[in-house]
Coordinates of C-alpha atoms in Angstrom, one line a residue:
M1 CA 62.6 -2.4 -10.2
S2 CA 60.8 -5.8 -10.0
A3 CA 57.9 -6.5 -12.4
L4 CA 54.4 -6.4 -11.0
T5 CA 52.9 -9.6 -9.8
A6 CA 49.7 -10.9 -11.5
E7 CA 47.8 -9.9 -8.3
E8 CA 49.2 -6.4 -8.4
K9 CA 48.5 -6.0 -12.1
Y10 CA 44.9 -7.0 -11.9
S11 CA 44.3 -5.2 -8.6
N12 CA 45.4 -2.0 -10.3
F13 CA 42.8 -2.5 -13.0
I14 CA 40.1 -1.2 -10.5
P15 CA 40.6 2.3 -8.9
D16 CA 41.3 2.4 -5.1
E17 CA 38.0 3.9 -4.1
S18 CA 36.1 1.2 -6.1
R19 CA 38.2 -1.5 -4.6
K20 CA 37.2 -0.4 -1.1
Y21 CA 33.6 -0.4 -2.0
L22 CA 33.7 -3.8 -3.7
G23 CA 35.8 -5.3 -0.9
K24 CA 33.1 -4.3 1.6
L25 CA 30.3 -5.6 -0.7
F26 CA 32.0 -8.9 -1.3
S27 CA 32.7 -9.4 2.4
E28 CA 28.9 -9.5 2.9
F29 CA 28.3 -12.2 0.2
D30 CA 26.3 -15.2 1.5
K31 CA 27.9 -17.8 -0.8
V32 CA 30.6 -18.1 -3.4
V33 CA 29.7 -16.8 -6.9
T34 CA 31.1 -18.4 -10.0
I35 CA 32.1 -16.3 -13.0
E36 CA 32.7 -18.0 -16.4
V37 CA 34.2 -16.0 -19.2
F38 CA 34.2 -17.2 -22.8
T39 CA 36.4 -15.6 -25.4
Q40 CA 37.7 -16.2 -28.9
K41 CA 40.5 -14.4 -30.7
G42 CA 39.4 -12.1 -33.5
P43 CA 37.9 -8.7 -34.1
H44 CA 36.7 -8.4 -30.5
D45 CA 40.1 -8.9 -28.9
E46 CA 40.0 -5.5 -27.2
Y47 CA 36.7 -6.3 -25.6
N48 CA 37.9 -9.8 -24.6
E49 CA 41.0 -8.3 -22.9
F50 CA 38.9 -5.8 -21.0
T51 CA 36.5 -8.4 -19.8
L52 CA 39.2 -10.8 -18.7
N53 CA 41.1 -8.1 -16.9
L54 CA 38.0 -6.9 -15.1
C55 CA 36.9 -10.4 -14.0
R56 CA 40.4 -11.3 -12.9
A57 CA 40.5 -8.2 -10.8
L58 CA 37.2 -9.1 -9.2
D59 CA 38.5 -12.6 -8.5
I60 CA 41.6 -11.3 -6.8
L61 CA 39.6 -9.0 -4.5
T62 CA 37.8 -11.8 -2.7
D63 CA 37.6 -15.5 -2.0
K64 CA 33.8 -15.3 -2.6
I65 CA 34.3 -15.3 -6.4
E66 CA 35.7 -18.2 -8.4
L67 CA 36.7 -17.4 -12.0
F68 CA 36.9 -19.9 -14.9
E69 CA 38.1 -19.0 -18.4
Y70 CA 37.1 -20.9 -21.5
S71 CA 37.4 -20.6 -25.3
L72 CA 34.4 -20.7 -27.5
D73 CA 35.6 -24.0 -29.1
T74 CA 35.4 -25.9 -25.8
D75 CA 32.9 -28.5 -24.6
M76 CA 31.9 -26.1 -21.8
A77 CA 30.9 -23.4 -24.3
R78 CA 28.8 -25.9 -26.1
K79 CA 27.2 -27.1 -22.9
R80 CA 26.4 -23.5 -21.9
G81 CA 25.1 -22.6 -25.3
V82 CA 27.7 -19.8 -25.7
D83 CA 28.6 -18.7 -29.2
S84 CA 29.7 -15.0 -29.0
T85 CA 32.8 -13.3 -27.6
P86 CA 33.1 -12.1 -25.0
T87 CA 30.4 -13.7 -22.9
V88 CA 30.2 -13.7 -19.1
L89 CA 28.0 -16.1 -17.1
I90 CA 27.2 -15.6 -13.4
S91 CA 26.8 -18.8 -11.3
P92 CA 25.6 -20.7 -14.4
D93 CA 24.8 -23.9 -12.4
L94 CA 22.2 -22.0 -10.5
Y95 CA 21.0 -19.2 -12.9
D96 CA 21.0 -18.2 -16.5
I97 CA 22.4 -14.8 -16.1
R98 CA 24.8 -13.7 -18.8
F99 CA 26.5 -10.7 -20.4
L100 CA 27.0 -10.7 -24.1
G101 CA 29.8 -8.2 -24.7
A102 CA 32.2 -6.5 -22.3
P103 CA 30.5 -5.2 -19.2
A104 CA 32.1 -1.7 -19.6
G105 CA 31.1 1.7 -18.4
E106 CA 27.6 1.7 -17.0
E107 CA 27.2 -2.0 -17.7
G108 CA 29.8 -2.6 -15.0
R109 CA 27.3 -1.6 -12.4
A110 CA 25.0 -4.3 -13.7
L111 CA 27.8 -6.9 -13.5
V112 CA 28.5 -6.0 -9.8
E113 CA 24.8 -6.2 -8.9
S114 CA 24.4 -9.5 -10.7
L115 CA 27.2 -10.9 -8.5
N116 CA 25.5 -9.6 -5.4
L117 CA 22.1 -11.0 -6.4
A118 CA 23.6 -14.4 -7.2
S119 CA 25.3 -14.6 -3.8
K120 CA 22.3 -13.6 -1.7
G121 CA 19.7 -15.5 -3.8
A122 CA 16.0 -15.2 -3.6
D123 CA 16.0 -14.2 0.0
N124 CA 17.2 -10.8 -1.1
I125 CA 14.4 -10.4 -3.7
A126 CA 11.3 -8.2 -2.9
D127 CA 8.3 -10.3 -1.8
T128 CA 6.1 -8.6 -4.4
T129 CA 8.4 -9.7 -7.2
K130 CA 8.5 -13.3 -5.9
E131 CA 4.7 -13.3 -5.6
I132 CA 4.2 -12.0 -9.2
L133 CA 6.7 -14.5 -10.7
S134 CA 5.4 -17.4 -8.7
K135 CA 2.4 -17.4 -11.0
L136 CA 4.5 -18.2 -14.1
D137 CA 3.5 -21.4 -15.8
S138 CA 5.9 -21.2 -18.8
D139 CA 9.5 -20.2 -19.4
R140 CA 10.6 -16.6 -20.0
Q141 CA 13.8 -15.4 -21.8
I142 CA 14.7 -11.7 -21.1
K143 CA 17.1 -9.9 -23.4
V144 CA 18.1 -6.4 -22.3
F145 CA 20.0 -4.5 -25.0
S146 CA 22.3 -1.9 -23.4
S147 CA 25.1 0.6 -24.1
P148 CA 28.2 1.4 -21.9
S149 CA 27.1 5.1 -21.8
C150 CA 23.4 4.5 -20.9
P151 CA 22.7 5.4 -17.2
Y152 CA 19.3 3.6 -17.3
C153 CA 20.4 0.3 -18.8
P154 CA 21.9 -1.2 -15.5
G155 CA 18.5 -0.6 -13.8
Q156 CA 16.6 -2.5 -16.5
A157 CA 19.3 -5.3 -16.6
I158 CA 19.0 -5.6 -12.8
N159 CA 15.3 -6.0 -13.1
A160 CA 15.9 -8.9 -15.4
F161 CA 18.5 -10.4 -13.1
K162 CA 16.2 -10.2 -10.1
A163 CA 13.6 -12.1 -12.1
A164 CA 16.1 -14.8 -12.9
V165 CA 17.1 -15.2 -9.3
A166 CA 13.5 -15.1 -8.1
N167 CA 12.4 -18.0 -10.4
P168 CA 15.6 -19.6 -11.9
D169 CA 13.8 -22.7 -13.2
K170 CA 11.7 -20.6 -15.6
I171 CA 13.6 -17.4 -16.3
S172 CA 16.8 -16.5 -18.1
A173 CA 18.2 -13.0 -18.2
W174 CA 20.8 -11.7 -20.8
C175 CA 22.3 -8.2 -20.9
I176 CA 23.5 -7.6 -24.5
S177 CA 25.9 -4.8 -25.3
T178 CA 24.9 -3.3 -28.6
T179 CA 28.6 -2.2 -29.1
E180 CA 29.8 -5.8 -29.9
N181 CA 26.5 -7.3 -30.9
S182 CA 25.3 -4.9 -33.6
A183 CA 24.0 -7.7 -35.8
L184 CA 21.8 -9.1 -33.0
A185 CA 20.7 -5.6 -32.1
E186 CA 19.7 -5.0 -35.7
E187 CA 17.8 -8.4 -35.7
Y188 CA 15.8 -7.2 -32.7
N189 CA 15.3 -3.7 -34.3
V190 CA 17.0 -1.9 -31.5
G191 CA 17.2 1.8 -32.0
S192 CA 17.2 3.0 -28.4
V193 CA 18.4 1.6 -25.1
P194 CA 17.5 0.0 -22.8
H195 CA 15.5 -2.1 -25.2
T196 CA 14.0 -5.2 -23.5
N197 CA 12.6 -8.2 -25.2
F198 CA 10.5 -11.0 -23.6
N199 CA 10.4 -14.4 -25.4
N200 CA 10.8 -12.8 -28.8
E201 CA 7.2 -11.8 -28.5
V202 CA 7.0 -8.3 -26.9
S203 CA 9.5 -5.4 -26.6
F204 CA 9.8 -2.3 -24.4
I205 CA 12.0 0.8 -24.6
G206 CA 13.3 2.5 -21.4
M207 CA 13.8 1.6 -17.8
E208 CA 10.8 0.6 -15.8
A209 CA 9.9 0.3 -12.1
E210 CA 10.5 -3.2 -10.8
N211 CA 6.9 -4.3 -10.2
K212 CA 5.8 -3.0 -13.6
F213 CA 8.6 -4.9 -15.2
M214 CA 7.6 -8.1 -13.4
M215 CA 3.9 -7.7 -14.3
Q216 CA 4.7 -7.3 -18.0
L217 CA 7.0 -10.3 -17.8
L218 CA 4.3 -12.4 -16.3
F219 CA 1.6 -11.5 -18.9
L220 CA 3.9 -10.7 -21.8
K221 CA 2.0 -7.5 -22.4
P222 CA 2.3 -3.7 -21.7
L223 CA 1.0 -2.7 -18.4
D224 CA -1.8 -0.6 -19.9
D225 CA -3.1 -3.6 -21.8
I226 CA -2.9 -5.7 -18.6
L227 CA -4.9 -3.2 -16.6
E228 CA -7.5 -2.8 -19.3
E229 CA -8.0 -6.6 -19.6
Q230 CA -8.2 -7.0 -15.8
S231 CA -10.8 -4.2 -15.6
A232 CA -12.9 -5.9 -18.3
K233 CA -12.5 -9.3 -16.7
N234 CA -13.4 -8.1 -13.3
G235 CA -16.4 -6.2 -14.7
K236 CA -17.6 -5.1 -11.3
S237 CA -20.3 -2.6 -11.1
D238 CA -20.1 0.3 -8.5
E239 CA -22.4 -1.8 -6.3
E240 CA -20.2 -4.8 -6.4
K241 CA -16.9 -3.1 -5.6
D242 CA -15.5 -3.0 -2.2
K243 CA -16.5 0.2 -0.4
T244 CA -14.2 1.9 2.0
L245 CA -14.5 4.9 4.2
M246 CA -11.1 6.7 4.4
D247 CA -9.7 9.9 5.8
L248 CA -7.2 10.5 3.1
V249 CA -6.6 8.9 -0.3
I250 CA -3.2 9.6 -1.7
I251 CA -2.8 9.3 -5.4
G252 CA 0.8 8.6 -6.5
A253 CA 3.4 6.4 -4.8
G254 CA 6.5 8.5 -5.5
P255 CA 8.5 10.2 -2.7
A256 CA 5.7 12.7 -2.0
G257 CA 3.0 10.1 -1.7
M258 CA 4.9 7.7 0.4
S259 CA 6.1 10.5 2.8
A260 CA 2.5 11.6 3.1
G261 CA 1.4 8.1 3.9
I262 CA 3.8 7.9 6.8
Y263 CA 2.8 11.3 8.3
A264 CA -0.9 10.7 7.8
K265 CA -0.9 7.4 9.7
R266 CA 1.3 8.8 12.4
S267 CA -1.3 11.6 12.8
G268 CA -4.0 9.1 13.3
L269 CA -5.6 9.3 9.8
S270 CA -6.7 6.3 7.9
C271 CA -5.2 6.4 4.4
V272 CA -4.2 4.4 1.4
V273 CA -1.7 5.2 -1.4
L274 CA -2.8 4.4 -5.0
D275 CA -0.6 4.2 -8.0
K276 CA -1.3 3.0 -11.6
Q277 CA 2.4 2.1 -12.0
G278 CA 4.8 0.6 -9.4
V279 CA 6.1 2.6 -6.5
G280 CA 8.8 5.2 -6.8
G281 CA 7.7 7.6 -9.5
Q282 CA 10.6 9.4 -11.3
I283 CA 13.1 8.3 -8.7
A284 CA 12.6 4.7 -9.6
L285 CA 14.0 5.6 -13.0
T286 CA 17.0 7.7 -11.7
P287 CA 20.3 5.9 -12.2
K288 CA 22.1 7.6 -9.3
V289 CA 21.0 10.0 -6.5
E290 CA 23.7 12.1 -5.0
N291 CA 21.8 14.9 -3.3
Y292 CA 19.4 13.2 -0.9
P293 CA 20.5 13.9 2.7
G294 CA 21.9 10.9 4.5
F295 CA 22.8 9.1 1.2
P296 CA 25.9 10.5 -0.4
G297 CA 25.4 8.2 -3.4
I298 CA 22.6 5.6 -4.0
N299 CA 20.9 4.1 -7.0
G300 CA 17.3 5.4 -7.5
F301 CA 15.7 1.9 -7.2
E302 CA 17.6 1.2 -4.0
L303 CA 16.3 4.5 -2.5
V304 CA 12.8 3.5 -3.6
E305 CA 13.0 0.2 -1.8
I306 CA 14.1 2.0 1.4
L307 CA 11.3 4.6 1.1
S308 CA 8.6 2.1 0.2
S309 CA 9.6 -0.4 2.9
H310 CA 9.3 2.4 5.5
A311 CA 6.0 3.6 4.1
R312 CA 4.5 0.1 4.2
E313 CA 5.2 0.0 7.9
Y314 CA 2.4 2.6 8.3
T315 CA 0.0 2.4 5.3
E316 CA -1.2 0.2 2.5
I317 CA 0.2 0.9 -1.0
K318 CA -1.9 -0.4 -3.8
Q319 CA 0.1 -0.7 -7.0
F320 CA -1.5 -1.0 -10.4
A321 CA -4.6 0.6 -9.1
E322 CA -5.8 3.1 -11.7
V323 CA -8.2 5.8 -10.6
Q324 CA -11.2 5.5 -13.0
S325 CA -13.2 8.4 -11.7
I326 CA -13.1 11.1 -9.0
T327 CA -16.1 13.1 -7.8
Y328 CA -16.0 16.0 -5.4
G329 CA -18.5 16.3 -2.5
E330 CA -18.8 16.2 1.3
R331 CA -16.9 13.0 0.9
I332 CA -14.7 12.8 -2.2
K333 CA -15.5 9.6 -4.2
I334 CA -12.5 7.8 -5.8
V335 CA -13.3 4.8 -7.9
T336 CA -10.7 2.1 -8.9
D337 CA -11.0 -1.3 -10.5
E338 CA -11.7 -3.0 -7.2
N339 CA -12.6 -0.3 -4.7
T340 CA -14.8 2.7 -4.2
Y341 CA -13.4 5.1 -1.5
L342 CA -15.3 7.8 0.2
A343 CA -12.6 10.1 1.6
K344 CA -12.6 13.2 3.7
G345 CA -9.7 14.5 1.4
V346 CA -7.4 13.6 -1.4
L347 CA -3.8 14.3 -2.0
L348 CA -2.6 14.5 -5.6
A349 CA 1.0 13.4 -5.8
T350 CA 0.7 12.4 -9.5
G351 CA 4.1 13.6 -10.7
V352 CA 5.3 14.4 -14.2
K353 CA 6.1 12.8 -17.5
V354 CA 8.5 13.7 -20.3
R355 CA 7.2 16.5 -22.5
M356 CA 6.7 15.4 -26.0
L357 CA 6.7 17.5 -29.2
G358 CA 3.2 16.3 -30.1
V359 CA 3.9 16.3 -33.8
T360 CA 3.2 13.9 -36.6
G361 CA 5.9 11.2 -36.8
E362 CA 7.1 11.5 -33.2
D363 CA 5.2 8.3 -32.0
K364 CA 6.1 6.4 -35.2
F365 CA 9.8 6.9 -34.8
Y366 CA 10.1 6.8 -31.0
G367 CA 13.0 4.6 -30.2
H368 CA 14.1 4.5 -33.8
G369 CA 15.2 8.1 -34.5
V370 CA 13.3 10.0 -31.9
S371 CA 14.9 9.8 -28.4
Y372 CA 14.6 11.5 -25.1
C373 CA 18.0 10.4 -23.8
A374 CA 21.2 11.5 -25.6
T375 CA 23.5 9.5 -23.2
C376 CA 21.5 6.4 -23.9
D377 CA 21.2 6.6 -27.7
G378 CA 23.9 8.9 -28.9
N379 CA 26.3 6.1 -29.8
F380 CA 23.8 4.9 -32.5
Y381 CA 24.4 8.1 -34.5
R382 CA 28.2 8.5 -34.5
G383 CA 29.1 10.1 -37.9
G384 CA 25.5 11.1 -38.5
K385 CA 23.4 14.2 -38.2
V386 CA 21.0 14.9 -35.4
L387 CA 18.8 17.7 -34.1
V388 CA 18.5 18.6 -30.4
I389 CA 15.2 20.2 -29.6
G390 CA 15.2 22.6 -26.6
G391 CA 17.0 25.5 -25.0
G392 CA 17.5 24.6 -21.3
N393 CA 20.4 22.9 -19.5
T394 CA 19.4 19.4 -20.6
A395 CA 19.2 20.3 -24.2
L396 CA 22.6 22.0 -24.3
T397 CA 24.2 19.3 -22.2
D398 CA 22.9 16.7 -24.7
A399 CA 24.1 18.7 -27.7
L400 CA 27.6 18.9 -26.2
H401 CA 27.6 15.2 -25.4
L402 CA 26.6 14.3 -29.0
K403 CA 29.2 16.7 -30.5
H404 CA 31.9 15.0 -28.5
L405 CA 30.8 11.6 -29.8
G406 CA 31.5 12.8 -33.3
V407 CA 27.8 13.5 -34.2
D408 CA 27.0 16.5 -36.5
T409 CA 24.7 18.3 -34.0
T410 CA 22.3 21.2 -34.5
I411 CA 20.1 22.8 -31.8
V412 CA 16.6 23.8 -32.6
H413 CA 15.2 26.4 -30.1
R414 CA 11.8 28.1 -30.1
G415 CA 13.3 31.4 -28.6
A416 CA 15.9 33.9 -29.5
T417 CA 18.0 33.2 -26.4
F418 CA 18.8 30.1 -24.3
R419 CA 17.5 29.5 -20.8
A420 CA 20.5 27.3 -20.0
E421 CA 23.4 28.3 -17.6
Q422 CA 25.9 30.6 -19.2
V423 CA 28.7 28.1 -18.9
L424 CA 26.8 25.7 -21.1
Q425 CA 26.0 28.5 -23.6
D426 CA 29.7 29.4 -23.7
S427 CA 30.6 25.7 -24.3
V428 CA 28.1 25.4 -27.2
K429 CA 29.6 28.5 -28.8
R430 CA 33.1 27.3 -28.3
E431 CA 32.3 23.9 -29.9
G432 CA 30.7 25.6 -32.9
I433 CA 27.4 23.8 -32.6
K434 CA 24.9 25.1 -35.0
I435 CA 21.7 26.7 -33.8
I436 CA 18.3 27.3 -35.4
W437 CA 16.7 30.1 -33.5
N438 CA 13.0 31.0 -33.2
S439 CA 11.9 27.7 -34.6
I440 CA 9.8 24.6 -33.7
V441 CA 9.5 21.1 -35.2
T442 CA 6.2 20.6 -36.9
E443 CA 6.7 17.0 -38.3
V444 CA 9.3 14.2 -38.2
L445 CA 9.8 12.9 -41.7
G446 CA 10.7 9.5 -43.0
D447 CA 9.4 6.1 -44.2
D448 CA 11.3 3.3 -42.4
Q449 CA 13.7 5.7 -40.6
V450 CA 14.0 9.4 -39.8
V451 CA 15.4 11.4 -42.7
A452 CA 14.5 15.0 -41.7
A453 CA 12.4 17.3 -39.6
R454 CA 10.1 20.0 -40.8
I455 CA 11.1 23.2 -39.1
K456 CA 8.9 26.3 -38.8
N457 CA 10.4 29.7 -38.1
T458 CA 7.8 31.3 -35.9
K459 CA 9.2 34.8 -36.5
E460 CA 9.2 34.7 -40.3
N461 CA 6.4 32.2 -40.6
T462 CA 8.3 30.0 -43.0
E463 CA 9.0 26.2 -43.1
S464 CA 11.9 24.1 -44.3
D465 CA 13.0 20.5 -44.1
V466 CA 16.2 19.9 -42.3
E467 CA 18.1 16.7 -42.9
A468 CA 18.6 14.5 -39.8
D469 CA 19.1 10.9 -38.8
A470 CA 17.6 11.5 -35.3
L471 CA 15.9 14.0 -33.1
F472 CA 16.8 14.3 -29.4
V473 CA 14.0 16.0 -27.5
A474 CA 14.8 17.9 -24.3
I475 CA 11.9 20.3 -23.8
G476 CA 11.1 19.6 -20.1
Q477 CA 8.3 17.7 -18.3
T478 CA 4.5 17.8 -18.3
P479 CA 2.6 17.5 -15.0
N480 CA 0.0 14.7 -14.7
T481 CA -3.1 16.9 -13.8
D482 CA -6.0 15.1 -15.4
L483 CA -7.5 14.3 -11.9
A484 CA -6.8 17.8 -10.6
E485 CA -8.7 19.3 -13.5
K486 CA -11.7 17.0 -12.9
L487 CA -11.8 18.4 -9.3
G488 CA -11.6 22.0 -10.5
V489 CA -8.1 22.5 -9.1
E490 CA -6.4 25.7 -10.2
L491 CA -3.2 25.4 -12.3
H492 CA -0.4 27.8 -13.0
D493 CA 0.2 29.1 -16.5
D494 CA 2.8 26.3 -17.1
G495 CA 0.3 23.6 -16.2
F496 CA 1.5 22.7 -12.7
I497 CA -0.9 22.6 -9.7
K498 CA -1.1 25.8 -7.7
V499 CA -0.7 25.3 -3.9
D500 CA -0.1 27.5 -0.9
I501 CA 2.7 26.9 1.6
T502 CA 0.7 24.3 3.4
Q503 CA 0.0 22.3 0.1
R504 CA -3.6 23.3 0.0
T505 CA -5.2 23.8 -3.5
N506 CA -8.0 26.2 -4.2
V507 CA -10.5 23.3 -3.6
E508 CA -11.2 22.5 0.1
R509 CA -9.7 19.2 1.3
V510 CA -7.8 18.7 -2.0
Y511 CA -4.0 18.8 -1.6
A512 CA -1.0 18.4 -3.9
A513 CA 2.6 17.7 -3.4
G514 CA 5.7 16.7 -5.3
D515 CA 6.7 17.4 -8.9
V516 CA 3.1 18.0 -10.0
T517 CA 3.3 21.3 -8.1
G518 CA 6.3 22.5 -10.1
G519 CA 8.9 24.7 -8.6
V520 CA 12.1 23.0 -7.3
R521 CA 11.4 19.4 -8.4
Q522 CA 13.8 17.4 -6.1
I523 CA 13.3 14.3 -4.0
I524 CA 13.9 16.2 -0.8
T525 CA 11.2 18.8 -1.6
A526 CA 8.7 16.1 -2.6
T527 CA 9.1 14.3 0.7
G528 CA 8.8 17.5 2.6
Q529 CA 5.7 18.6 0.7
G530 CA 4.1 15.2 1.2
A531 CA 4.7 15.4 5.0
A532 CA 3.3 19.0 5.1
A533 CA 0.2 18.0 3.1
A534 CA -0.6 15.1 5.4
L535 CA -0.3 17.4 8.5
T536 CA -2.4 20.0 6.8
A537 CA -5.1 17.4 6.0
F538 CA -5.1 16.3 9.7
E539 CA -5.7 19.9 10.8
D540 CA -8.4 20.5 8.2
F541 CA -10.3 17.3 9.0
N542 CA -10.4 18.2 12.7
R543 CA -12.1 21.4 11.7
F544 CA -14.4 20.2 8.9
Y545 CA -15.5 16.9 10.5
T546 CA -16.5 17.7 14.1
D547 CA -19.5 15.4 14.1
E548 CA -18.3 12.2 12.5
A549 CA -21.5 10.3 13.3
K550 CA -23.5 12.7 11.3
T551 CA -21.1 12.7 8.4
V552 CA -21.1 8.9 7.9
K553 CA -24.8 8.3 8.4
N554 CA -26.3 6.9 5.2
I555 CA -23.1 8.0 3.4
W556 CA -23.4 5.2 0.8

């Protein structure tokens, strides 16, 4: 038998199905992309070999990639400012996009997308991103710390790469694997990934919607601080704000809100979609979507771009527009920073947020011992002890994942039985994972780091401190219902908005759709509910507003 050729050897490094996908992707490249790999023999030889094999395999797949390999002791390494092994640079004569560490696991997705972005350039960047970053008057360096097992890290790294491609003269973007760069991660106080640092001045934990990421990069501040400062700076009184008559105001630019915008405009209603954050809602933070009809597999942020592009063909979407007040009347008054809307009706598509424990120490140790993503942060606690809080599918799945990583894992559950699927319960039992029943966490304990959690047994009314290096919280989601409550909208016992089959609430001309209504919280149900709500509003407005001239007379 003849030995494998180099081409055969490196081609086999990538599975057949992936090679087909990459071959198609690379065939659509606009220009050749250069990859430079820098390595040095030593303790990282395993990572060096993986990185070289992967990049060689990519190089063999297409003539749209040119690969160059260098040692750290070369003039090129000094010219590029490279001092760690392995390091991968993408088209370094055009951009400062680099990977510190082997782009393995989930990080490989970020590598592929960085090649795609470098090939297609700024023409493939969203106009809103280019507009935001065109206002930069000084340089920005982005460091995204990641882990091969973190499904959210590629999305945050891709945000950084988009910024570097949109404004290459001022922005550099580095994806840093915590696996090989533990000292650097410790220097930046990384305890949870993705962990993003801008200019060594401000840091964020978690994946963010693209436009939110870009706004924070521009101002070097959290979005809430930006909105607060802009509100104070604008300082417009109600009389000074733009005043707009509107049929339907949609609050929330997730799948439900964007779908409603399309159907409202197609029905002949004037409408606007408002969102405090960027577009997309929870879907923008979803690494991979595999159950949305028509898309067998698609990244969440890619699906957001498709949905938002479609919605903008019909209606205006105002991002970073926080609703400051809402008042019910013959016309519903919605006040934002810049505008006052008088609407016939309002659709609440305000979504959900991660449910927190709400105990002392949780905020203090968030990202440094308190986590809401076991796949993201589990690697930090190999050989340690952790508590998983919850009793549903997510909690048990997290516990099993952590156990398999070699983490001493205990589940804390408020009930006497789990809500999770039986197959997960059987797996937890088989793995011998410890369980503390009928108990809740009342405090997270520690000084500089988590050392224990105070646990209360609600059945026996006793408390004890349980040693732990971290807590992984998986107790569900909380609906965003502040505006609904101000309007007197009725809620279910679990806090979600109560609607009928047409998406009407108990308050006339107030509708709700998407995750905020509970039930089956899926993208497909959210888009369907948004469409139904818009059509219901059209029907109602035709009934309530038969004499439009009378309605708008002296309305202000």
